[in-house]
XYZ file of C-alpha atoms in Angstrom:
678
model
C 31.609 -28.462 -13.054
C 27.879 -30.066 -13.376
C 25.537 -27.214 -13.071
C 23.234 -27.765 -10.610
C 19.553 -28.420 -11.061
C 16.316 -25.918 -9.575
C 15.668 -28.728 -7.029
C 19.272 -28.900 -4.942
C 19.315 -25.147 -5.653
C 15.426 -24.775 -4.034
C 16.642 -27.514 -1.216
C 20.927 -25.826 -0.441
C 17.638 -22.686 0.384
C 15.187 -23.841 3.053
C 17.754 -26.026 4.831
C 19.484 -22.032 5.138
C 16.097 -20.287 6.327
C 15.263 -23.289 8.905
C 11.827 -23.755 6.336
C 10.441 -26.854 5.281
C 10.016 -27.639 1.624
C 6.437 -27.483 -0.255
C 5.305 -29.161 -3.373
C 3.540 -25.826 -4.411
C 7.418 -24.044 -3.332
C 8.990 -26.546 -5.548
C 6.410 -26.047 -8.521
C 6.046 -22.325 -7.801
C 9.906 -22.657 -8.646
C 9.798 -24.240 -11.875
C 6.788 -22.131 -13.027
C 9.209 -19.145 -12.135
C 12.440 -20.820 -13.855
C 10.158 -21.490 -17.045
C 8.957 -18.241 -16.738
C 12.599 -16.593 -17.001
C 14.209 -19.426 -19.733
C 11.518 -18.530 -22.216
C 10.518 -14.774 -21.699
C 7.007 -15.088 -20.500
C 5.085 -13.292 -18.257
C 4.120 -15.838 -15.488
C 0.808 -14.961 -13.016
C 1.384 -17.865 -10.054
C -0.537 -17.627 -6.562
C 1.298 -18.966 -3.887
C -1.137 -19.523 -0.709
C 0.589 -18.635 2.814
C 2.841 -20.486 3.842
C 4.187 -21.953 1.235
C 7.669 -19.832 0.642
C 6.582 -17.596 -2.399
C 9.731 -15.779 -1.418
C 12.065 -18.236 -1.733
C 9.730 -20.246 -4.914
C 11.097 -16.952 -6.895
C 14.368 -15.264 -5.469
C 16.477 -19.758 -6.140
C 15.364 -19.835 -10.082
C 16.094 -15.453 -10.320
C 19.738 -15.885 -9.015
C 20.373 -19.080 -11.146
C 18.947 -17.804 -14.154
C 22.453 -14.767 -13.246
C 20.511 -11.766 -14.872
C 19.490 -8.465 -13.046
C 16.418 -9.100 -11.265
C 14.237 -6.470 -9.723
C 11.894 -7.429 -7.186
C 9.461 -5.196 -6.159
C 6.903 -5.214 -3.021
C 3.863 -3.523 -1.458
C 4.500 -3.436 1.959
C 8.051 -2.507 4.268
C 7.654 -5.728 6.334
C 8.507 -7.802 3.138
C 11.210 -5.515 2.220
C 12.329 -5.831 5.405
C 12.490 -9.253 5.200
C 13.757 -10.006 2.155
C 16.541 -8.127 2.775
C 17.465 -8.836 6.210
C 16.358 -12.357 5.992
C 15.611 -14.192 3.337
C 18.180 -13.008 0.265
C 20.709 -12.798 3.182
C 20.844 -16.548 3.822
C 20.403 -18.058 -0.117
C 22.730 -16.314 -1.658
C 25.365 -17.848 1.454
C 23.693 -21.167 0.969
C 23.668 -20.522 -3.338
C 27.341 -19.670 -3.259
C 29.340 -23.104 -3.009
C 26.680 -23.838 -5.717
C 26.305 -21.066 -8.330
C 30.396 -20.631 -7.133
C 29.527 -16.027 -7.490
C 28.009 -14.396 -4.303
C 25.267 -12.686 -5.665
C 24.554 -8.769 -4.724
C 21.948 -7.403 -3.517
C 20.459 -4.111 -2.325
C 17.506 -2.070 -1.773
C 16.163 1.051 -3.307
C 13.680 3.716 -2.644
C 12.180 6.730 -4.054
C 14.003 9.601 -2.603
C 12.249 11.250 0.073
C 13.325 8.145 2.040
C 16.552 9.180 2.641
C 17.914 12.029 5.044
C 19.098 14.536 2.973
C 22.279 16.087 4.425
C 22.147 18.974 2.921
C 18.970 19.649 4.626
C 20.235 18.846 7.377
C 23.173 21.048 7.645
C 21.839 24.038 5.572
C 18.690 24.534 7.313
C 14.654 24.423 5.243
C 13.344 26.644 3.428
C 10.999 29.005 4.713
C 7.324 30.315 2.777
C 7.283 34.202 4.342
C 10.803 35.464 5.006
C 14.102 34.506 2.123
C 16.507 31.797 2.929
C 16.924 29.345 5.301
C 15.807 28.428 8.951
C 17.753 25.867 10.934
C 15.233 23.692 12.037
C 17.150 22.451 15.127
C 16.482 25.969 16.311
C 13.357 26.648 15.455
C 11.888 23.949 17.737
C 11.865 23.901 20.862
C 14.254 21.049 23.063
C 11.268 19.224 24.885
C 8.516 18.575 21.966
C 8.078 16.287 20.429
C 9.137 17.312 16.934
C 12.144 19.383 18.565
C 13.690 15.708 20.204
C 13.240 13.568 16.916
C 14.775 16.170 14.846
C 17.934 16.003 17.809
C 17.349 12.661 17.509
C 17.579 12.412 13.493
C 20.854 14.406 13.446
C 22.719 12.348 16.088
C 21.435 9.089 13.848
C 22.448 10.905 11.098
C 26.445 10.502 12.076
C 25.831 6.548 12.540
C 23.672 5.468 9.519
C 25.301 3.994 7.000
C 21.951 4.061 3.929
C 19.918 7.377 5.464
C 16.896 5.257 5.257
C 14.323 6.363 7.357
C 12.688 3.156 8.295
C 15.971 1.922 9.618
C 15.402 4.387 12.115
C 14.444 3.459 15.270
C 11.640 4.168 16.437
C 10.424 6.404 13.685
C 9.503 9.770 13.765
C 6.241 11.589 11.995
C 5.882 12.956 8.915
C 6.021 16.154 9.511
C 9.910 15.850 11.685
C 10.810 13.713 8.453
C 9.745 16.403 6.221
C 12.496 18.908 7.912
C 15.724 16.284 6.761
C 14.334 15.065 3.658
C 13.517 15.962 0.258
C 11.540 15.136 -2.714
C 13.346 14.042 -6.242
C 11.949 17.515 -7.229
C 13.352 19.461 -4.912
C 16.940 17.703 -5.275
C 19.803 20.161 -6.202
C 20.953 17.489 -7.919
C 24.537 15.732 -7.140
C 26.849 17.680 -9.116
C 25.181 20.911 -7.845
C 24.732 19.977 -4.499
C 27.975 20.521 -1.360
C 27.217 17.519 0.014
C 26.237 15.122 -3.074
C 29.569 13.441 -2.564
C 27.378 11.555 0.826
C 24.237 11.838 -0.595
C 22.415 8.479 1.129
C 20.000 8.599 -2.033
C 22.545 8.441 -4.373
C 24.491 5.989 -2.646
C 22.349 3.468 -2.592
C 21.152 4.083 -6.141
C 24.972 3.657 -7.121
C 25.219 0.337 -5.025
C 21.155 -0.966 -6.493
C 23.800 -0.163 -10.006
C 26.147 -2.909 -9.117
C 23.590 -5.776 -7.508
C 21.929 -8.632 -9.564
C 18.899 -7.617 -7.214
C 17.184 -4.823 -6.345
C 14.350 -5.121 -3.672
C 11.995 -1.854 -4.500
C 8.736 -0.734 -4.102
C 5.338 -0.534 -5.960
C 5.814 3.089 -6.186
C 9.016 3.590 -7.400
C 8.276 0.551 -10.053
C 5.331 2.497 -10.933
C 7.567 6.001 -10.920
C 9.555 4.247 -12.955
C 7.344 3.518 -16.178
C 5.108 6.513 -15.935
C 8.321 9.562 -15.274
C 9.889 8.265 -18.620
C 13.250 8.841 -16.973
C 14.464 5.904 -15.650
C 14.486 4.821 -12.120
C 16.006 1.416 -11.397
C 18.418 -0.113 -12.999
C 18.244 -1.850 -16.523
C 16.639 -5.575 -15.626
C 16.154 -8.565 -17.314
C 13.505 -10.379 -14.853
C 10.822 -8.398 -12.947
C 9.116 -10.400 -9.933
C 5.922 -8.231 -7.951
C 5.543 -9.658 -4.687
C 2.127 -8.892 -3.238
C 1.198 -8.946 -7.198
C -3.279 -7.738 -5.516
C -2.035 -4.669 -4.369
C -0.089 -3.059 -7.631
C -2.920 -1.442 -9.419
C -4.204 0.555 -6.691
C -0.696 1.113 -6.248
C 0.405 2.594 -9.982
C -2.774 4.627 -9.715
C -2.571 6.310 -6.967
C 1.009 7.529 -8.341
C -0.984 8.049 -11.192
C -3.249 10.613 -9.270
C -2.539 14.273 -8.996
C -3.624 16.391 -6.476
C -4.806 20.087 -5.919
C -5.423 21.535 -2.713
C -5.998 26.024 -1.214
C -3.185 25.077 0.630
C -0.590 23.670 -1.499
C -0.969 26.493 -3.729
C -1.079 28.604 -1.148
C 2.429 27.390 -0.118
C 3.748 28.535 -4.373
C 2.698 31.555 -3.863
C 4.291 32.107 -0.462
C 7.899 30.265 -1.280
C 7.452 31.869 -5.068
C 6.945 35.295 -3.700
C 10.704 36.404 -2.578
C 11.836 34.594 -6.333
C 10.708 36.353 -8.883
C 9.513 40.019 -10.433
C 6.088 41.997 -8.273
C 4.441 41.186 -11.729
C 4.219 37.927 -11.474
C 4.027 37.316 -8.448
C 1.334 39.287 -8.025
C -0.551 37.161 -10.925
C 0.159 33.935 -9.073
C -1.635 35.363 -5.776
C -4.691 36.557 -7.780
C -5.209 33.970 -9.470
C -4.188 31.340 -6.166
C -7.529 33.414 -4.551
C -9.727 32.898 -7.171
C -8.798 29.494 -6.767
C -9.775 29.332 -3.466
C -13.052 30.828 -3.643
C -14.258 28.209 -5.310
C -13.096 25.978 -3.596
C -15.461 26.948 -0.402
C -18.715 25.882 -2.651
C -20.069 22.646 -2.705
C -19.518 20.841 -6.024
C -19.985 17.679 -6.725
C -18.666 14.701 -6.645
C -17.166 13.284 -9.614
C -16.983 16.367 -12.790
C -17.314 14.480 -16.027
C -17.724 18.399 -16.872
C -15.560 20.954 -15.364
C -17.948 23.879 -14.505
C -17.051 27.511 -16.310
C -15.566 29.133 -14.186
C -13.577 26.133 -12.365
C -12.482 26.440 -15.776
C -11.381 29.775 -15.908
C -10.030 30.041 -12.279
C -7.930 26.409 -12.990
C -6.200 27.834 -16.857
C -5.742 31.022 -14.873
C -3.270 29.177 -12.087
C -1.968 27.358 -15.599
C -0.740 30.576 -16.732
C 0.336 32.319 -13.509
C 2.126 29.130 -12.735
C 3.685 28.797 -16.294
C 5.084 32.888 -15.940
C 6.356 32.209 -12.853
C 8.167 28.933 -13.261
C 9.914 31.249 -16.407
C 10.541 34.155 -14.173
C 12.111 32.026 -11.614
C 14.343 30.641 -14.402
C 15.662 34.440 -15.328
C 16.368 35.844 -11.785
C 18.979 36.006 -9.798
C 19.236 37.222 -6.562
C 22.111 36.264 -3.619
C 21.440 37.246 -0.265
C 18.488 34.641 -0.727
C 20.420 32.940 1.710
C 21.352 29.319 0.502
C 19.416 30.831 -2.957
C 20.323 27.620 -4.650
C 18.144 25.228 -2.533
C 15.289 28.003 -2.003
C 14.457 28.788 -5.646
C 14.358 25.130 -6.654
C 12.064 23.714 -3.677
C 9.377 27.243 -5.109
C 10.160 25.884 -8.938
C 8.812 22.378 -7.557
C 5.744 23.417 -5.413
C 4.499 25.819 -8.190
C 5.034 22.575 -11.495
C 2.938 20.350 -9.246
C -0.135 23.776 -9.372
C 0.822 23.464 -13.225
C 0.602 19.983 -14.115
C -2.111 19.112 -12.031
C -3.994 22.321 -12.795
C -3.046 21.552 -17.291
C -3.458 18.141 -17.022
C -7.231 19.143 -15.658
C -8.572 21.848 -17.537
C -6.979 20.274 -21.010
C -9.475 17.357 -20.331
C -8.532 13.221 -21.523
C -11.516 11.753 -21.775
C -8.614 8.970 -19.639
C -9.307 11.021 -16.704
C -10.926 11.505 -13.798
C -11.900 14.563 -12.404
C -13.682 14.948 -8.940
C -14.243 16.767 -6.020
C -13.327 15.990 -2.379
C -14.182 17.442 1.130
C -13.067 16.994 4.172
C -13.376 17.895 7.120
C -10.306 20.434 7.787
C -7.650 18.554 10.181
C -6.986 19.990 13.310
C -3.790 22.355 13.566
C -4.734 23.404 9.666
C -2.865 26.516 8.348
C -5.786 26.695 5.736
C -9.555 27.267 6.351
C -10.979 25.116 3.565
C -7.838 22.519 3.669
C -9.916 19.820 3.574
C -11.932 20.311 0.141
C -9.885 18.950 -3.237
C -9.594 18.727 -6.525
C -8.176 15.053 -7.819
C -7.109 13.919 -11.111
C -6.385 10.075 -11.419
C -6.072 7.537 -14.574
C -9.257 6.041 -15.679
C -7.225 2.621 -16.297
C -3.844 2.365 -15.839
C -4.151 -1.223 -17.640
C -2.261 0.303 -21.242
C 0.126 1.468 -19.117
C 1.220 -1.165 -17.518
C 0.845 -3.465 -20.772
C 2.914 -1.229 -22.537
C 5.665 -0.875 -19.945
C 5.682 -3.217 -18.029
C 5.538 -6.784 -19.818
C 8.148 -4.985 -22.383
C 11.995 -6.458 -22.947
C 12.056 -8.076 -19.631
C 10.006 -11.538 -18.624
C 7.508 -10.541 -15.827
C 6.791 -12.482 -12.624
C 3.674 -11.628 -10.191
C 2.597 -13.949 -7.245
C -0.153 -12.748 -4.528
C -2.219 -15.835 -2.146
C -5.102 -13.323 -3.463
C -4.747 -13.313 -7.844
C -7.477 -15.664 -8.820
C -10.640 -14.482 -8.721
C -13.804 -16.334 -9.365
C -11.922 -19.414 -10.736
C -9.509 -18.184 -12.933
C -6.805 -15.132 -13.366
C -8.231 -13.567 -15.927
C -9.889 -10.717 -13.679
C -6.666 -9.556 -12.226
C -5.148 -10.176 -15.945
C -7.283 -7.289 -17.579
C -6.553 -5.307 -15.106
C -3.238 -5.505 -15.138
C -3.350 -4.719 -19.306
C -2.952 -8.768 -20.213
C -5.389 -10.371 -22.521
C -7.414 -13.615 -22.001
C -4.667 -16.313 -21.263
C -3.538 -17.612 -24.297
C -5.275 -15.123 -25.945
C -2.661 -14.973 -29.844
C -1.122 -11.901 -31.314
C 1.940 -10.455 -32.477
C 1.285 -7.251 -29.515
C 0.167 -9.638 -27.437
C 1.780 -10.352 -24.329
C 1.747 -14.579 -23.642
C 1.185 -15.112 -20.197
C 0.658 -18.050 -18.029
C -1.205 -18.269 -14.375
C -0.784 -21.222 -12.917
C -2.041 -21.689 -8.904
C 0.795 -23.986 -7.250
C -2.528 -24.243 -3.900
C -1.585 -24.131 -0.362
C -0.132 -26.453 2.316
C -2.880 -26.081 4.550
C -5.843 -28.262 4.572
C -8.640 -25.464 4.461
C -11.567 -27.844 4.541
C -10.574 -28.982 7.977
C -9.340 -25.941 9.548
C -11.893 -23.190 8.635
C -15.543 -22.775 8.083
C -17.053 -20.206 5.844
C -20.653 -18.752 7.327
C -22.748 -16.976 6.205
C -25.698 -15.163 8.291
C -28.948 -15.780 5.501
C -31.097 -15.144 8.323
C -30.169 -11.762 8.540
C -32.022 -8.641 6.320
C -29.558 -7.347 2.979
C -27.705 -4.722 4.496
C -28.927 -1.736 3.392
C -26.508 1.591 2.475
C -25.616 3.253 6.106
C -28.958 1.926 7.901
C -29.808 0.738 11.123
C -28.020 -3.306 11.747
C -29.444 -4.359 15.330
C -29.786 -7.830 13.342
C -25.522 -7.884 12.309
C -24.791 -6.806 15.493
C -27.000 -9.119 17.790
C -25.196 -11.673 15.233
C -21.919 -10.327 16.471
C -22.669 -10.800 19.776
C -23.109 -13.719 19.985
C -20.425 -15.110 17.173
C -17.868 -13.251 19.803
C -19.012 -14.680 23.108
C -19.530 -18.478 20.967
C -15.672 -17.602 20.460
C -14.163 -16.455 23.770
C -13.354 -13.173 22.722
C -10.416 -14.123 19.133
C -12.371 -11.879 16.812
C -10.742 -9.947 14.029
C -13.810 -7.668 12.736
C -13.390 -7.000 9.367
C -15.850 -3.148 8.494
C -16.784 -1.566 5.487
C -16.643 1.714 5.958
C -14.491 3.437 9.492
C -17.920 4.395 11.151
C -19.197 1.195 10.697
C -16.580 -0.048 12.620
C -17.081 2.903 15.332
C -20.787 2.092 15.761
C -19.723 -1.539 16.669
C -16.994 -1.175 18.586
C -19.094 1.428 20.955
C -21.999 -0.618 20.895
C -20.600 -3.812 22.032
C -17.840 -2.413 24.677
C -21.118 -1.515 26.681
C -22.880 -5.757 26.160
C -19.768 -7.353 25.859
C -18.044 -5.415 28.649
C -15.671 -8.512 29.672
C -14.034 -9.302 25.717
C -11.078 -5.985 25.520
C -12.311 -4.535 22.259
C -9.703 -2.349 20.244
C -10.244 0.196 17.226
C -8.473 1.429 14.975
C -6.889 4.615 15.322
C -7.314 4.307 18.338
C -2.925 3.473 18.640
C -0.521 2.974 16.145
C -1.115 -0.301 14.158
C 1.298 -1.920 14.914
C 0.200 -1.213 18.511
C -3.003 -2.641 17.975
C -2.173 -5.370 16.875
C 0.602 -6.539 19.470
C -2.054 -6.179 21.682
C -4.821 -8.583 20.135
C -2.457 -11.174 19.668
C -1.320 -10.959 23.309
C -4.874 -11.664 24.797
C -6.896 -13.696 23.266
C -9.775 -12.661 24.525
C -9.706 -9.603 22.651
C -10.704 -8.610 19.789
C -10.063 -5.738 17.021
C -12.168 -3.889 14.356
C -11.519 -1.642 11.518
C -11.009 -1.375 7.973
C -9.533 -1.443 4.713
C -5.927 -1.834 6.126
C -6.620 -4.248 8.447
C -7.810 -6.734 5.266
C -5.397 -7.182 4.153
C -2.226 -6.677 7.059
C -2.862 -8.776 10.473
C -1.137 -11.802 10.830
C -1.421 -12.950 13.791
C -0.998 -17.148 14.121
C -2.604 -19.047 17.019
C -5.811 -18.768 18.964
C -6.258 -14.904 19.186
C -7.820 -14.817 15.629
C -9.793 -18.096 15.946
C -13.294 -15.705 13.852
C -12.872 -13.325 10.860
C -16.098 -11.030 10.931
C -16.812 -9.520 7.697
C -19.787 -7.236 8.380
C -20.384 -6.414 4.671
C -19.574 -7.709 1.378
C -17.197 -4.626 0.282
C -18.386 -3.687 -3.001
C -17.021 -0.097 -3.285
C -19.668 3.225 -1.790
C -21.849 3.960 -5.352
C -20.439 7.303 -4.877
C -17.088 6.661 -6.133
C -16.125 8.951 -8.161
C -13.112 7.056 -9.538
C -14.916 2.776 -9.400
C -18.279 4.647 -10.867
C -17.001 5.938 -13.457
C -14.383 2.571 -14.428
C -17.465 1.111 -14.145
C -19.493 2.858 -16.555
C -16.846 2.820 -19.227
C -17.096 -0.954 -19.062
C -20.639 -0.377 -19.432
C -20.561 1.627 -22.302
C -17.823 -0.993 -24.150
C -20.168 -3.507 -24.024
C -18.495 -5.209 -20.902
C -20.528 -6.191 -17.601
C -19.140 -3.186 -14.949
C -20.672 -4.220 -11.545
C -18.555 -7.883 -12.357
C -15.376 -6.054 -13.750
C -15.119 -3.555 -11.196
C -17.260 -3.884 -8.417
C -17.548 -7.479 -7.701
C -13.751 -8.091 -8.753
C -12.821 -4.962 -6.212
C -15.441 -6.892 -3.509
C -13.732 -10.744 -4.348
C -10.537 -9.339 -4.129
C -10.737 -7.446 -0.423
C -13.022 -10.981 0.623
C -9.866 -13.053 -0.278
C -7.398 -10.971 1.546
C -9.556 -10.532 4.898
C -10.125 -14.443 4.659
C -6.796 -15.062 4.453
C -6.102 -14.031 7.563
C -8.181 -16.621 9.928
C -5.267 -19.268 8.757
C -1.607 -18.696 8.786
C -0.420 -21.729 10.639
C -0.872 -25.379 10.213
C -2.789 -25.747 13.146
C -5.155 -22.471 13.159
C -8.026 -23.446 13.130
C -12.041 -20.687 13.258
C -14.373 -19.401 11.449
C -14.060 -16.797 8.118
C -18.261 -15.431 9.384
C -19.440 -12.974 6.074
C -22.643 -11.370 8.069
C -24.402 -10.790 4.237
C -27.250 -12.763 3.822
C -25.927 -12.046 -0.254
C -22.670 -13.758 0.025
C -25.449 -16.697 -0.458
C -28.439 -15.870 -1.889
C -27.476 -13.526 -4.790
C -25.851 -14.057 -8.186
C -22.694 -12.425 -8.458
C -22.069 -15.265 -5.231
C -20.863 -17.785 -6.292
C -18.506 -15.799 -8.108
C -17.026 -14.186 -4.344
C -16.548 -17.284 -2.634
C -14.977 -18.804 -5.887
C -12.229 -16.372 -4.842
C -12.488 -17.780 -0.716
C -10.129 -20.588 0.218
C -11.951 -23.404 0.182
C -13.231 -23.331 3.643
C -15.973 -25.169 4.829
C -19.278 -23.608 3.821
C -22.746 -23.267 5.846
C -25.249 -20.624 6.681
C -26.254 -22.466 9.908
C -25.687 -20.355 12.816
C -26.213 -23.211 15.860
C -23.345 -25.487 13.694
C -20.812 -22.365 13.894
C -21.670 -21.316 17.692
C -21.238 -25.162 18.118
C -17.749 -25.833 16.400
C -16.872 -22.032 18.215
C -17.220 -23.135 21.524
C -15.290 -26.250 20.276
C -12.556 -24.494 19.231
C -12.565 -21.566 21.972
C -12.755 -24.930 24.504
C -9.418 -26.869 23.073
C -7.332 -23.176 22.493
C -8.584 -23.049 26.636
C -7.275 -26.007 27.494
C -3.780 -25.790 24.862
C -3.430 -22.594 26.689
C -3.965 -23.797 30.982
C -1.433 -27.455 29.831
C 1.142 -25.196 28.556
C 0.345 -22.446 31.711
C 0.895 -26.002 34.122
C 3.974 -26.953 32.070
C 5.623 -23.662 32.574
C 5.160 -23.747 36.506
C 6.574 -26.328 36.721
C 10.053 -25.611 34.897
C 9.652 -22.471 37.334
C 9.415 -24.950 40.353
C 12.394 -26.905 39.511
C 14.761 -24.329 37.946
């Protein structure tokens, strides 16, 4: 039988999912096939509507080797496993003459732990375990969630938290799940043979396609012990998120509450001397965390250094003592011991990392307002340590012994892929060398006609924004734009404070247009309500820049209050910028401008989500039109028609609003006529 061609396979897959084949999708599939066949690496930018999932799945399945697909969001993981992969496998089966298996794999804490569920949760103050179902009031939300999870445990085949509908709080889930450090191990656990996490790993080992998340990919790279099965092809979707997700996994944190939990959990399991040593070290650390330390700690203050060394040494003593003593009077001793060990090891590892003082790490102190109901007075204070850069780690761990494809709608910043490539540890495209990963950047374009569908408007007449300054002129401009658009506005703000102030002010100015504010409801509810009523506006910060998909008339104006540069006092970003400058580079462009370009590209991408969408992206920051770096930022955005003419933009918004109203009126008339006919 003749081997089917890639275009034939792609056509079959697109037909199966009910999609439309697009030139960009075909070009992407061919580029992915070439990268896999040659064992090279590919960065491919595929705009919204390209159908990039099939653009990489079809050539990967055709190749026949194991492939890992890592995504950033739950929504895309679900789409792949519940929709795209089942239909694609069915469609390709007759031509491939095989039916590739696929599976989803997540970190252990995402799966229900049967030992926790049936044996109870280790408690802090007393020996042994307690029954969380008896401890929680049956009428409380926590109690109801726990009882629902106990019933669900008898029905679920996966034990995956995301399969539990409706979901439960983090607090409730923590009662029935464990981290990898807390897990007893399948061979030592009475429920090992039924373990959901172990079954997920076994399914992954037997599958040709494994769908996972960026965090597990990072853990697999950082911790050395393989979590993912051996694979020949790695595909990273939503790749613009990868560096921040890897940085998050590689970041350590130390808080007084965390240290005190470790003290309580270890106290009953070790001798009095070891327990007292850890208690004393914890008290010394907590006293210092009450002080107003500076943000970034380029050098660890002497007293803090002594406190951290005392904490590290006490943890080391306790770890040895926990391993040397046994107490059969403790109910389910192994589980209690394992949780205590996990807590103490976590504190030890971060304290040791900070005291070691690597030049490649950034250490800083943070103080937040204490959380409502927090158990510890100083729970809002923390020490954090993060890598200056993850580029070297990614170059070494990601681009070795496999072909890697990274894809997103926003990888080409300022006109090329080199900025994103550098953050991933890649030399400029085309660089030759024995130890230099070879890669290619490829922009497949977009099925949308951005020049006809959207306008990029910069409010050049507004005063240059000052940090945390009063922006009355910006609020005046925002009010007029919303009125011209008839609502239909997604407001993307550079800080939560700015979003709150704008929402408060505009609710009093234009009460006829409801303003939804991030944090007042769940993100899912906010987006649902925003999409349901065209007159409604939605204001918020970071997650809205990247997480809103509302095609149609409810989102025809996307507003950015100002260019989203990182805050000057952001410890990690400022340290990275300084490091680039000390190496002779342009720190501002390499770090701050790249960060802003990526967010702006994502934010602007909220406007056009379908072929019929029309609207305006309004940037209320003159610097996009007046500053030297403005051209770099504009080159990172979709190719909208550009203007600084405020009157023209208001006319355009009014015309778009009128068209949307006419369409809605016609649709309602059709519906009413059909109802009368029935």
